Short mmCIF file of C-alpha atoms in Angstrom, two decimals:
data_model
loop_
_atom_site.label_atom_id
_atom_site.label_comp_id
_atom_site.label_asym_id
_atom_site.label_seq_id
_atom_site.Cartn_x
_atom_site.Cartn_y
_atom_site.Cartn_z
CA UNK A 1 0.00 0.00 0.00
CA UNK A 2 1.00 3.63 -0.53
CA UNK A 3 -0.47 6.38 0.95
CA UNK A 4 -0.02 9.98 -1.33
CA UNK A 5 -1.44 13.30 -0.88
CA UNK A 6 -3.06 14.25 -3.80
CA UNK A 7 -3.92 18.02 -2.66
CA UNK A 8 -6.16 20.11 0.19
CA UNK A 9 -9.00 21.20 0.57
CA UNK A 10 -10.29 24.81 0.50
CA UNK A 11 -9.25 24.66 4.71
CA UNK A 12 -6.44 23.31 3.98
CA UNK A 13 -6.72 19.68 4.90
CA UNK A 14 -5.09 17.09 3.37
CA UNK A 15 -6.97 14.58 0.69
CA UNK A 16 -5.79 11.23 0.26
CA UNK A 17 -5.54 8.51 -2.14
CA UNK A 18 -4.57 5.22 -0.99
CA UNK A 19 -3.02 2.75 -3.39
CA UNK A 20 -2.41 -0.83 -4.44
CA UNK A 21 -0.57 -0.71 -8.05
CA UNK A 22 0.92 -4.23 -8.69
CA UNK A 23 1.23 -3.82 -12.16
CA UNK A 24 0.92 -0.90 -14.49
CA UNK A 25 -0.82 -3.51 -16.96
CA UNK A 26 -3.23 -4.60 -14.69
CA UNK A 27 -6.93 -3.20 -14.93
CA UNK A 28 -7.50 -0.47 -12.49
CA UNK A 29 -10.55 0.54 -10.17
CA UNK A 30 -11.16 3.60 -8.85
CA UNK A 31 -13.79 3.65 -5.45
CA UNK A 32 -14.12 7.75 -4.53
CA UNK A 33 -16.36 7.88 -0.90
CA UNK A 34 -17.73 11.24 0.69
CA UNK A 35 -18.13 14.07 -1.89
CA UNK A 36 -20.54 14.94 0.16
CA UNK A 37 -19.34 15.06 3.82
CA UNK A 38 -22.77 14.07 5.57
CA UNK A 39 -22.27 10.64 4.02
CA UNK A 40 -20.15 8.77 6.14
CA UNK A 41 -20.60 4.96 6.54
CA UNK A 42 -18.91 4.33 2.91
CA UNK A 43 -15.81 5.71 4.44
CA UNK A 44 -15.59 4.20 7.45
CA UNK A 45 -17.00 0.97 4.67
CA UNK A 46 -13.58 2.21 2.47
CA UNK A 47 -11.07 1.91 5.52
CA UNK A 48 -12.60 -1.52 6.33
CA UNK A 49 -11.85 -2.69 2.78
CA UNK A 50 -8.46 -1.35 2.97
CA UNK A 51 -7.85 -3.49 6.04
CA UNK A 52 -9.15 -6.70 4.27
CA UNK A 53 -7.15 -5.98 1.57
CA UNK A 54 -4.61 -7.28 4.02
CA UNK A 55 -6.17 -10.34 4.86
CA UNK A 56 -6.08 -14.07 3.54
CA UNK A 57 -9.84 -14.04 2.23
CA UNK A 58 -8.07 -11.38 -0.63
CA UNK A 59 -5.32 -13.37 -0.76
CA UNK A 60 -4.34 -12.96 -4.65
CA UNK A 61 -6.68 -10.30 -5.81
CA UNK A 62 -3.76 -7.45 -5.94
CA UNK A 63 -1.98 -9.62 -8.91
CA UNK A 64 -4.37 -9.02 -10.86
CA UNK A 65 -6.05 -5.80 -10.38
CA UNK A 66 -4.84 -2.15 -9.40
CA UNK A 67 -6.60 -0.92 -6.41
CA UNK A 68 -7.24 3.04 -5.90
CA UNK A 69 -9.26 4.37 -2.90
CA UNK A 70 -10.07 7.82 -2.38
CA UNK A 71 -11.50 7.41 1.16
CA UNK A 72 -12.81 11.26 2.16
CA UNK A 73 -13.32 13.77 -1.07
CA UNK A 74 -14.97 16.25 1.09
CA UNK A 75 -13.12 16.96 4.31
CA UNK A 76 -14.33 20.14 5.29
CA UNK A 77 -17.66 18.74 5.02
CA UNK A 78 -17.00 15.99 6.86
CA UNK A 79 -15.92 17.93 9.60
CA UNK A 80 -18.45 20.18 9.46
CA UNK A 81 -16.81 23.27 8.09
CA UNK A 82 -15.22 23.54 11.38
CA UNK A 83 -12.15 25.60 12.03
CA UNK A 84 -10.41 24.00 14.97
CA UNK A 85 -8.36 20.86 14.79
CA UNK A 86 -9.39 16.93 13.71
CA UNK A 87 -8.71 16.27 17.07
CA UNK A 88 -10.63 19.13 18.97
CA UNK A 89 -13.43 18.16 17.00
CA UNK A 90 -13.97 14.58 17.83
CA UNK A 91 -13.17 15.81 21.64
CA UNK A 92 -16.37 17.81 21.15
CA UNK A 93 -18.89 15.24 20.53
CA UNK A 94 -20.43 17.63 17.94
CA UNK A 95 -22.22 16.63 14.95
CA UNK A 96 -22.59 19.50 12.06
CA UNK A 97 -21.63 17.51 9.13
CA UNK A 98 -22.29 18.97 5.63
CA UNK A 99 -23.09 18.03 2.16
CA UNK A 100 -21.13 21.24 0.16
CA UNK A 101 -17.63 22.33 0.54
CA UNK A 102 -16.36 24.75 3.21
CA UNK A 103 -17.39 27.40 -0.53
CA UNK A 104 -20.94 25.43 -0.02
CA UNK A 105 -20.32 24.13 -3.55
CA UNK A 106 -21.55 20.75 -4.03
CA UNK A 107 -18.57 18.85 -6.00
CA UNK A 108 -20.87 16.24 -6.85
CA UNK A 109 -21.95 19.12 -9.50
CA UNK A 110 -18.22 20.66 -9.90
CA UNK A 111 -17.05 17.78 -12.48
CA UNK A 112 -17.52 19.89 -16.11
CA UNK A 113 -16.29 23.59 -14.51
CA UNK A 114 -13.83 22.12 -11.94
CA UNK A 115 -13.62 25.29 -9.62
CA UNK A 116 -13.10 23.85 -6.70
CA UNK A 117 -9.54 22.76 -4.69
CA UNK A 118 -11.09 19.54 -3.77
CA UNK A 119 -12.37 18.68 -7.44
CA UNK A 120 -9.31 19.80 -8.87
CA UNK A 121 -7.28 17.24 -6.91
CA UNK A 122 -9.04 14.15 -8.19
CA UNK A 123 -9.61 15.50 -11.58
CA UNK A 124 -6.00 16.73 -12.02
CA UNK A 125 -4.14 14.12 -9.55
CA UNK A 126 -6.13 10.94 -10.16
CA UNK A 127 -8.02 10.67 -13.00
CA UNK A 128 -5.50 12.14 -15.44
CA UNK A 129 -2.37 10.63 -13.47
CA UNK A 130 -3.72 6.96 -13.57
CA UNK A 131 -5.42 4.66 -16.32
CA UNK A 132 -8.43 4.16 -14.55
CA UNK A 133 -10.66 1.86 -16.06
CA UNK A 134 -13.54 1.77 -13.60
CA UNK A 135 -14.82 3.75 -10.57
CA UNK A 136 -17.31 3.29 -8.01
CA UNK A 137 -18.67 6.35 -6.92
CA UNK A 138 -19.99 6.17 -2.90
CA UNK A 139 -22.92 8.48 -1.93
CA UNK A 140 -26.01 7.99 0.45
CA UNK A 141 -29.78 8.86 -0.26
CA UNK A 142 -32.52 9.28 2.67
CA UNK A 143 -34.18 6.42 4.78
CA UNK A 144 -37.41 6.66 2.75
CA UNK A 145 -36.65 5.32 -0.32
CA UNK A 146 -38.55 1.67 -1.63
CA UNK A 147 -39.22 -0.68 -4.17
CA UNK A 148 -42.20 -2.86 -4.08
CA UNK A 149 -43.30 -1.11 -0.50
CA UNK A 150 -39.66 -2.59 0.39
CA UNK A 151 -37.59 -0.35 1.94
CA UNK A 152 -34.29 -0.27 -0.06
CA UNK A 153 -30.33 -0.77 1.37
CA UNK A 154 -29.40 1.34 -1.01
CA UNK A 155 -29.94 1.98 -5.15
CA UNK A 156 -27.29 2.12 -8.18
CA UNK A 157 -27.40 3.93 -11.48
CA UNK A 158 -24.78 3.73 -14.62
CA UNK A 159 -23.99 6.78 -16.70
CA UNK A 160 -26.83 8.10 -18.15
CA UNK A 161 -25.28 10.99 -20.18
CA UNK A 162 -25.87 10.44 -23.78
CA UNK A 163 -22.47 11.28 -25.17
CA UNK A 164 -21.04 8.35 -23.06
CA UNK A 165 -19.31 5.44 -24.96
CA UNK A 166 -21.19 2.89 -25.88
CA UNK A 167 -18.13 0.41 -24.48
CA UNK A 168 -17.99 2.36 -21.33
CA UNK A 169 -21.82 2.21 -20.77
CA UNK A 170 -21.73 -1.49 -21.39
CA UNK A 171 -18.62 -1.82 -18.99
CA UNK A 172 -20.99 0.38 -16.33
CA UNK A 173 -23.78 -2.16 -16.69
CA UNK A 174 -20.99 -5.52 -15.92
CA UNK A 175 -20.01 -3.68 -12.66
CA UNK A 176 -23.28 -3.06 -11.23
CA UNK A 177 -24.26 -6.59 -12.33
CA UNK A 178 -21.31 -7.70 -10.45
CA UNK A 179 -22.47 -5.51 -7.16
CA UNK A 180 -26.21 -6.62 -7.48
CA UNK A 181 -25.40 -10.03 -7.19
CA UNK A 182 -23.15 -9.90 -4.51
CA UNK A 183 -25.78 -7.69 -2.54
CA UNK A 184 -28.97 -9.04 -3.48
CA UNK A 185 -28.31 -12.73 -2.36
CA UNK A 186 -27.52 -11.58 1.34
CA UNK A 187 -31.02 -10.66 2.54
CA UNK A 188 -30.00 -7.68 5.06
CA UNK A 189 -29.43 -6.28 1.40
CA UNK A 190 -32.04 -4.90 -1.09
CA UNK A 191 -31.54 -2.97 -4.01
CA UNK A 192 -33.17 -0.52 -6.49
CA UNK A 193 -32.59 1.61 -9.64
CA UNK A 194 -31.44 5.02 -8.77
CA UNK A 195 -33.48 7.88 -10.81
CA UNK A 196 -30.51 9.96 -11.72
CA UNK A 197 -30.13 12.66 -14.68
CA UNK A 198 -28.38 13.35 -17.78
CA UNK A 199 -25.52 16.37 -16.51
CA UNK A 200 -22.13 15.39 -16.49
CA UNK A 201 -21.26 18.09 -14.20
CA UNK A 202 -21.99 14.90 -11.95
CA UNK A 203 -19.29 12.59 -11.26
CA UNK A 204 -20.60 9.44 -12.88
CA UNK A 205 -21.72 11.24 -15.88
CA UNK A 206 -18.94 13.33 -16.41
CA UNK A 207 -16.06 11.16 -15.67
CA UNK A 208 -17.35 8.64 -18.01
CA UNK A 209 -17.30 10.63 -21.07
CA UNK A 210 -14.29 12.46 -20.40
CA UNK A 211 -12.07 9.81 -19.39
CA UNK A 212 -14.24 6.78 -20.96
CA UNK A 213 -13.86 5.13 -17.77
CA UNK A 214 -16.77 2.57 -16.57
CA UNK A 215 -18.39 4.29 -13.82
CA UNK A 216 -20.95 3.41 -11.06
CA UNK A 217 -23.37 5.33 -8.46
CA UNK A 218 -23.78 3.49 -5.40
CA UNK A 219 -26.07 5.00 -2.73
CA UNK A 220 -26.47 3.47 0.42
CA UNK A 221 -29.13 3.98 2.54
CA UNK A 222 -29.52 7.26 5.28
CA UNK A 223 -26.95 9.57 6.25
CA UNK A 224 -24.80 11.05 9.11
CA UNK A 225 -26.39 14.13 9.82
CA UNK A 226 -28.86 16.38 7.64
CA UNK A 227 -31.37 18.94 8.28
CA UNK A 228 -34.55 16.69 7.64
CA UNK A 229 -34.92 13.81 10.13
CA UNK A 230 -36.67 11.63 7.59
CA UNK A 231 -32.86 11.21 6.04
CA UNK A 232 -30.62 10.55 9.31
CA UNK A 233 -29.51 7.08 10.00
CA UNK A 234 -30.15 5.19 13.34
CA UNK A 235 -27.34 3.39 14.75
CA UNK A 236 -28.72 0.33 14.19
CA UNK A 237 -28.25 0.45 10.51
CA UNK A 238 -24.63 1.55 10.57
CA UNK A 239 -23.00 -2.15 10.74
CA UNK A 240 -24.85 -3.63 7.65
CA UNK A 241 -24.35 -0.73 5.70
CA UNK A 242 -20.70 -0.36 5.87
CA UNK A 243 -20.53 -4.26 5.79
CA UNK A 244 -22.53 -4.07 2.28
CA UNK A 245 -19.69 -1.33 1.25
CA UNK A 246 -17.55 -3.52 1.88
CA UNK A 247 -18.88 -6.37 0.11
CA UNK A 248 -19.25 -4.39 -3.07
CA UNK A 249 -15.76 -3.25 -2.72
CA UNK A 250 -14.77 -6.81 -2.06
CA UNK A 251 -16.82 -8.36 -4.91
CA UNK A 252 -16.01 -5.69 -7.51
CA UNK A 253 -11.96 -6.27 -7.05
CA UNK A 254 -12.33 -9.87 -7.38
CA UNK A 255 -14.51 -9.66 -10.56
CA UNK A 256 -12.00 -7.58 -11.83
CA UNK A 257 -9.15 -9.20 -10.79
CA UNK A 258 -10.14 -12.54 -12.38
CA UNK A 259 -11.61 -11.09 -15.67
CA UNK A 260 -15.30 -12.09 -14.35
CA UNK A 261 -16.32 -8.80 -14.57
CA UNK A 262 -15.78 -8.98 -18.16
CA UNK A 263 -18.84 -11.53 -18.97
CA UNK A 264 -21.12 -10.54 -16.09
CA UNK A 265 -25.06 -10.78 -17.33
CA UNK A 266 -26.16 -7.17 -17.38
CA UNK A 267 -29.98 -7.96 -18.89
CA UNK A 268 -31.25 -7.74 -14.79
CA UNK A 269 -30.96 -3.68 -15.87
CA UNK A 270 -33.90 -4.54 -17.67
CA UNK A 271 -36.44 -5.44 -15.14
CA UNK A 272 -34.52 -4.01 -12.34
CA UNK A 273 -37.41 -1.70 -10.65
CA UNK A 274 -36.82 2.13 -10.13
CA UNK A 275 -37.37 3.41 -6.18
CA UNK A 276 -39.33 5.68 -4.95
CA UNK A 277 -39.80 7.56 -1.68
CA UNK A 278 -41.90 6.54 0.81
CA UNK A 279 -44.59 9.53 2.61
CA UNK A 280 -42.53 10.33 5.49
#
């Protein structure tokens, strides 16, 4: 593993990018957590993966694919625009955790125009620095959302900009296959179509057509903090969610690693239902 800092953030704090680059050659996945910094879990999910990447059950999987993690996009955010230190904060016990940018710009919107510090680093420090050749992009959504009356663990989406590759949209499709069927099966997991639009100022839009990478929305059910109650997680949730980011995580390398991911069925896209939100 190799830890680099890939640039700050508009206070200043450090962003990282972790990485596992066997071979140059190899096929390479990109997972980018917290753009928004009042989505949590799929960090602490990132750091988990990280830690099982140095485990026997993975034993292998680094020969054969190149690993990038960028485990906190947003860290003014996650600290809730806060001034004082990491360490003051957690000593506070307060939670003020927001989705924008200490500019309150959303960089889930900043991929096309690029103003901000934080955007700038993973456009101009990741994704032109590396052949990437697939990313998973980790957000949440409220608690509300359903399929079938079902409450959902969370929903997925491809890139649904039209000018993206027809290759790359087809490569978007095997990876979600690939994370649907290692989610579906569990039963603490349930999973819907996100309803997502065309801009490519977002990520999974944008980054597929201008670096024809393969890219994938994940959102996983509730969040950290946010100003409607109907969207904040109970603490109940929190273990099966970051568990199911790490099982995607898991699942995803290995497909990759092993060429799987390369013949995965993608025709459950088809009759894969759309959610919806629940009256809260």
């Amino acid at each position: 593993m190799e830890l680099e800092v890939i640039g700050q953030s508009v206070k200043g704090r450090d962003i990282h990018l972790v990485k596992y680059i066997s071979d140059p050659d190899n096929p390479t996945i990109l997972y980018l957590t917290q753009q928004h910094g009042n989505e949590q879990l799929t960090t602490e999910g990132a750091l988990a993966f990280i830690k099982s990447l140095g485990t026997g059950k993975m034993k292998g999987v680094l020969d054969g694919v190149n690993i990038l993690v960028l485990p906190m996009a947003n860290p003014d955010g996650a600290m809730g625009d806060v001034d004082f230190s990491l360490e003051d904060y957690i000593a506070s016990g307060d939670r003020n955790l927001t989705r924008y940018n200490a500019n309150e710009v959303d960089l889930n919107r900043d991929h096309v125009a690029k103003t901000q510090p934080e955007t700038q680093a993973l456009h101009y420090n990741v994704l032109k620095e590396y052949s990437i050749d697939y990313m998973i992009d980790l957000h949440h959504q409220g608690t509300r959302s359903a399929v079938d009356g079902q409450l959902v663990s969370g929903s997925f989406l491809y890139p649904t900009s039209p000018n993206v590759d027809a290759d790359v949209l087809e490569g978007s499709k095997r990876l979600g296959s690939i994370v649907y069927n290692a989610i579906q099966p569990t039963g603490w997991g349930h999973l819907g179509k996100y309803v997502g639009g065309t801009a490519e100022t977002i990520g999974r839009n944008g980054i597929a057509v201008e670096y024809d990478i393969s890219t994938l929305l994940f959102e996983m059910r509730g969040m950290s903090d946010h100003e409607g109650e109907w969207a904040v997680l109970g603490q109940k949730s929190n273990g099966y969610l970051i568990k199911q980011t790490v099982v995607t995580l898991e699942a995803t390398a290995r497909a990759i690693a092993d060429g799987s991911v390369e013949t995965a069925d993608t025709t459950f896209w088809d009759t894969l239902p759309e959610q919806y939100n629940l009256p809260r």
